[in-house]
CSV table of C-alpha atoms in Angstrom, one decimal:
chain,number,residue,atom,x,y,z
A,1,PRO,CA,205.5,105.2,106.7
A,2,THR,CA,203.0,105.5,104.3
A,3,SER,CA,200.4,103.5,103.6
A,4,SER,CA,199.9,100.9,101.0
A,5,SER,CA,197.9,100.3,98.1
A,6,ALA,CA,199.8,97.2,96.8
A,7,SER,CA,197.8,94.6,96.0
A,8,THR,CA,200.4,91.7,94.4
A,9,SER,CA,200.1,89.7,97.0
A,10,ILE,CA,201.2,86.5,98.1
A,11,VAL,CA,199.6,86.1,101.6
A,12,ASN,CA,195.9,84.6,100.5
A,13,ASP,CA,193.6,83.4,103.6
A,14,PHE,CA,195.2,80.1,103.4
A,15,ASN,CA,199.2,80.8,103.5
A,16,GLN,CA,198.7,83.4,106.1
A,17,ASP,CA,197.7,80.8,108.9
A,18,THR,CA,200.9,78.8,107.9
A,19,LEU,CA,202.9,82.3,107.9
A,20,GLN,CA,201.5,83.0,111.4
A,21,GLN,CA,202.3,79.5,112.4
A,22,ARG,CA,205.9,80.1,111.6
A,23,LEU,CA,206.1,83.6,112.5
A,24,GLN,CA,204.9,82.1,115.9
A,25,GLY,CA,207.4,78.9,115.6
A,26,LEU,CA,210.2,81.1,115.8
A,27,ILE,CA,210.4,83.4,118.7
A,28,ASP,CA,208.0,80.7,120.9
A,29,THR,CA,210.8,78.3,120.3
A,30,ALA,CA,213.8,80.7,120.2
A,31,ARG,CA,216.2,80.7,122.7
A,32,GLU,CA,216.9,84.4,123.3
A,33,SER,CA,213.8,86.4,124.6
A,34,TRP,CA,211.8,88.4,121.3
A,35,THR,CA,208.5,90.6,121.6
A,36,TYR,CA,207.3,90.1,118.3
A,37,ALA,CA,207.7,89.0,114.9
A,38,ILE,CA,206.3,90.4,111.7
A,39,PHE,CA,206.7,89.8,108.3
A,40,TRP,CA,207.1,92.4,105.7
A,41,GLN,CA,205.7,91.5,102.3
A,42,SER,CA,207.3,92.8,99.5
A,43,SER,CA,204.6,93.6,96.3
A,44,ILE,CA,204.3,95.9,93.6
A,45,ASP,CA,202.0,99.6,93.9
A,46,ASP,CA,199.2,99.6,92.2
A,47,TYR,CA,200.1,103.3,91.2
A,48,SER,CA,203.7,103.8,90.9
A,49,GLY,CA,204.7,100.1,89.9
A,50,HIS,CA,207.6,100.4,92.5
A,51,SER,CA,208.4,97.5,94.7
A,52,VAL,CA,207.1,98.0,98.6
A,53,LEU,CA,207.2,96.3,101.6
A,54,GLY,CA,203.7,96.4,103.8
A,55,TRP,CA,202.5,94.5,106.4
A,56,GLY,CA,202.1,90.7,105.9
A,57,ASP,CA,201.6,89.4,109.0
A,58,GLY,CA,202.9,89.3,112.4
A,59,TYR,CA,203.3,87.7,116.3
A,60,TYR,CA,203.0,89.6,119.3
A,61,LYS,CA,204.5,87.5,122.4
A,62,GLY,CA,205.4,90.9,125.0
A,63,GLU,CA,207.7,90.8,127.3
A,64,VAL,CA,208.9,87.9,129.9
A,65,ASN,CA,209.0,90.0,132.8
A,66,LYS,CA,207.1,93.3,131.8
A,67,PRO,CA,207.9,96.2,134.0
A,68,LYS,CA,204.8,97.8,135.8
A,69,THR,CA,205.8,101.0,134.1
A,70,THR,CA,208.7,101.7,131.4
A,71,GLN,CA,211.4,104.9,130.9
A,72,SER,CA,208.8,106.2,128.3
A,73,ALA,CA,205.7,105.3,130.2
A,74,ALA,CA,202.6,106.9,128.5
A,75,SER,CA,201.0,109.4,130.3
A,76,LEU,CA,197.6,109.0,131.2
A,77,ALA,CA,196.4,110.7,127.8
A,78,GLU,CA,197.9,108.7,126.0
A,79,GLN,CA,196.8,105.7,127.7
A,80,GLN,CA,193.6,106.8,127.5
A,81,TYR,CA,193.7,107.4,123.9
A,82,ARG,CA,195.0,103.9,123.3
A,83,LYS,CA,192.6,102.2,125.2
A,84,ARG,CA,189.9,104.0,123.1
A,85,VAL,CA,191.6,103.2,119.8
A,86,LEU,CA,191.8,99.5,121.0
A,87,ARG,CA,188.2,99.4,122.2
A,88,GLU,CA,187.6,100.7,118.8
A,89,LEU,CA,189.7,98.1,116.7
A,90,ASN,CA,187.7,95.3,119.2
A,91,SER,CA,184.3,97.1,117.9
A,92,MET,CA,185.6,97.0,114.6
A,93,ILE,CA,186.7,93.2,114.9
A,94,SER,CA,183.7,92.1,116.6
A,95,GLY,CA,180.7,94.1,114.7
A,96,THR,CA,179.3,95.1,118.1
A,97,PRO,CA,179.6,98.8,119.5
A,98,ALA,CA,182.5,99.8,121.9
A,99,PRO,CA,181.7,99.9,125.4
A,100,GLU,CA,182.2,103.4,127.1
A,101,ASN,CA,183.6,102.1,130.7
A,102,ASP,CA,187.4,101.7,130.2
A,103,ALA,CA,187.7,100.9,133.7
A,104,VAL,CA,188.6,96.9,133.3
A,105,ASP,CA,191.1,97.3,130.6
A,106,GLU,CA,194.8,96.2,131.1
A,107,GLU,CA,197.3,99.5,130.3
A,108,VAL,CA,198.5,99.2,126.4
A,109,THR,CA,201.6,98.5,126.8
A,110,ASP,CA,204.4,100.2,124.8
A,111,THR,CA,205.7,97.4,122.5
A,112,GLU,CA,201.7,96.5,121.9
A,113,TRP,CA,201.7,100.0,120.5
A,114,PHE,CA,204.6,100.2,119.0
A,115,PHE,CA,203.4,96.8,117.3
A,116,LEU,CA,199.8,97.9,116.5
A,117,ILE,CA,201.0,101.1,114.4
A,118,SER,CA,203.4,98.8,112.9
A,119,MET,CA,199.9,97.1,110.8
A,120,THR,CA,199.6,100.7,109.6
A,121,GLN,CA,202.9,101.2,107.7
A,122,SER,CA,205.1,100.3,104.6
A,123,PHE,CA,208.4,101.1,103.1
A,124,ALA,CA,209.5,101.7,99.8
A,125,ASN,CA,212.5,99.6,98.4
A,126,GLY,CA,215.5,100.9,100.2
A,127,ASN,CA,213.7,102.7,102.9
A,128,GLY,CA,213.1,102.1,106.6
A,129,LEU,CA,215.2,99.1,108.4
A,130,PRO,CA,213.2,96.3,106.1
A,131,GLY,CA,214.0,98.3,103.4
A,132,GLN,CA,217.7,98.6,103.6
A,133,ALA,CA,217.3,94.6,104.5
A,134,ALA,CA,215.7,94.0,100.8
A,135,PHE,CA,217.4,96.4,99.1
A,136,ASN,CA,220.4,95.3,100.1
A,137,ASN,CA,219.6,91.7,100.7
A,138,GLN,CA,221.6,91.8,103.9
A,139,PRO,CA,220.4,91.3,107.4
A,140,VAL,CA,220.1,94.5,109.5
A,141,TRP,CA,221.1,94.1,113.2
A,142,LEU,CA,221.0,97.2,115.6
A,143,ALA,CA,221.3,96.0,119.2
A,144,GLY,CA,221.3,98.6,121.7
A,145,SER,CA,219.3,101.2,122.5
A,146,ASP,CA,222.1,104.0,121.5
A,147,ARG,CA,222.3,102.4,118.3
A,148,LEU,CA,218.6,102.5,117.6
A,149,LEU,CA,218.6,106.0,118.6
A,150,ALA,CA,221.5,106.8,116.5
A,151,SER,CA,220.0,104.7,113.1
A,152,HIS,CA,218.6,107.3,110.9
A,153,CYS,CA,215.9,105.2,110.2
A,154,GLU,CA,212.6,106.3,111.9
A,155,ARG,CA,211.1,102.9,112.5
A,156,ALA,CA,214.8,102.3,114.5
A,157,ARG,CA,214.4,105.7,116.7
A,158,GLN,CA,210.2,104.8,116.7
A,159,GLY,CA,211.8,101.5,118.4
A,160,GLN,CA,213.7,102.7,120.7
A,161,GLY,CA,211.2,105.4,122.0
A,162,PHE,CA,208.6,102.4,123.1
A,163,GLY,CA,211.2,100.3,124.7
A,164,LEU,CA,213.1,98.1,122.3
A,165,GLN,CA,216.6,97.6,122.4
A,166,THR,CA,217.1,95.4,119.5
A,167,ILE,CA,215.3,95.6,116.3
A,168,VAL,CA,216.4,93.0,113.6
A,169,CYS,CA,215.1,93.1,109.8
A,170,ILE,CA,216.4,89.8,107.7
A,171,PRO,CA,215.5,89.4,104.2
A,172,SER,CA,213.5,86.4,102.8
A,173,ALA,CA,211.8,85.2,100.0
A,174,ASP,CA,209.2,87.7,99.1
A,175,GLY,CA,209.9,90.2,101.9
A,176,VAL,CA,211.2,90.9,105.4
A,177,ILE,CA,211.5,89.1,108.6
A,178,GLU,CA,211.3,92.1,111.5
A,179,LEU,CA,212.2,90.7,115.0
A,180,GLY,CA,212.2,93.2,117.9
A,181,SER,CA,213.1,92.8,121.8
A,182,THR,CA,212.8,95.2,124.7
A,183,GLU,CA,216.4,92.8,125.5
A,184,LEU,CA,219.9,93.5,124.4
A,185,ILE,CA,220.0,90.6,121.9
A,186,LEU,CA,223.8,90.5,120.3
A,187,GLN,CA,224.1,89.7,116.1
A,188,ASN,CA,224.3,85.9,115.7
A,189,SER,CA,224.0,83.7,112.8
A,190,ASP,CA,221.3,80.7,114.6
A,191,VAL,CA,218.8,83.3,114.5
A,192,MET,CA,219.8,84.0,110.7
A,193,LYS,CA,219.3,80.0,109.5
A,194,LYS,CA,216.6,79.4,111.1
A,195,VAL,CA,214.8,82.8,109.7
A,196,ARG,CA,216.0,81.4,106.3
A,197,VAL,CA,215.5,77.9,106.9
A,198,SER,CA,212.2,78.3,108.5
A,199,PHE,CA,210.6,81.0,105.0
A,200,ASP,CA,212.6,80.2,102.1
A,201,PHE,CA,209.2,79.5,100.4
A,202,ASN,CA,211.3,78.6,97.2
A,203,ASN,CA,213.7,76.6,98.6
A,204,GLY,CA,212.0,73.8,100.6
A,205,GLY,CA,209.4,75.5,102.0
A,206,ASP,CA,205.7,74.9,101.2
A,207,MET,CA,204.3,78.4,100.6
B,1,ASN,CA,186.7,99.9,108.5
B,2,LYS,CA,185.2,97.4,105.8
B,3,ASP,CA,188.3,98.3,104.1
B,4,LEU,CA,190.6,97.1,106.1
B,5,PRO,CA,193.0,94.4,103.9
B,6,LEU,CA,192.0,91.0,105.1
B,7,SER,CA,195.6,89.9,106.2
B,8,ARG,CA,195.8,93.1,108.7
B,9,LYS,CA,191.9,92.2,109.8
B,10,LYS,CA,193.3,88.6,110.6
B,11,SER,CA,196.4,89.8,111.9
B,12,LEU,CA,194.2,92.1,114.2
B,13,LYS,CA,192.1,89.9,115.4
B,14,ARG,CA,194.5,87.3,116.5
B,15,PHE,CA,196.2,90.3,118.5
B,16,LEU,CA,193.2,90.9,120.4
B,17,GLU,CA,192.3,87.9,121.0
B,18,LYS,CA,195.4,86.8,122.4
B,19,ARG,CA,196.0,90.3,124.6
B,20,LYS,CA,192.2,89.0,125.8
B,21,GLU,CA,194.1,85.4,126.9
B,22,ARG,CA,196.9,87.1,128.6
B,23,GLN,CA,194.7,89.4,130.2
B,24,VAL,CA,192.5,87.0,132.1
B,25,SER,CA,195.8,84.6,132.6
B,26,VAL,CA,197.0,87.4,134.9
B,27,SER,CA,193.7,88.4,136.5
B,28,PRO,CA,193.7,88.0,140.4
B,29,TYR,CA,189.8,87.1,139.4
B,30,ALA,CA,191.0,84.6,137.2
B,31,SER,CA,190.3,80.5,137.6
């Protein structure tokens, strides 16, 4: 993953709230148990002039029956690192100094961490799961740890390492919607229809 | 930092707030 300098953006302050509502609606009303939804926004990189997918917005729901520990449970040092990063991010957002003591902090789960680091990622056209979905204008549906692990896309393998069993990327107007779950969710057309209706901003949507 | 794009800053703020809410709701000390 590389950081993007893309600046051509459809997501302004106003419609990011609308986008958030749609992402939240998408998974809060779903029959399936999705852990998160991300909108990867297509834009033009200022330097290269190439199309790139970068973070547009995301909604993290979490797991319904979250296990205390997972197979890929982070080590104590890793947990301390995650907590420190979260404290610093909290401090940056709130504008107050980060507290020294982390005794009260809850464990930063694998999927929370995966969601957080997604904010730093971007994908060139055709690269990675979102880039492939956008380039081919076709959904990518990976269900099952083995399929994620066998994928040639780093993001799929990374997701598997953080406990995901299903990752779906569905192209939409101006970007790609990614859904992830720690549960096995088999491909179904309802999800794809729902995404297309909710995120087709140029045809019936009001973005 | 201050150069963080606004969309990511808003996403991050929302994520951290929701996380805090989830923690409060599962805390044994929550009313």
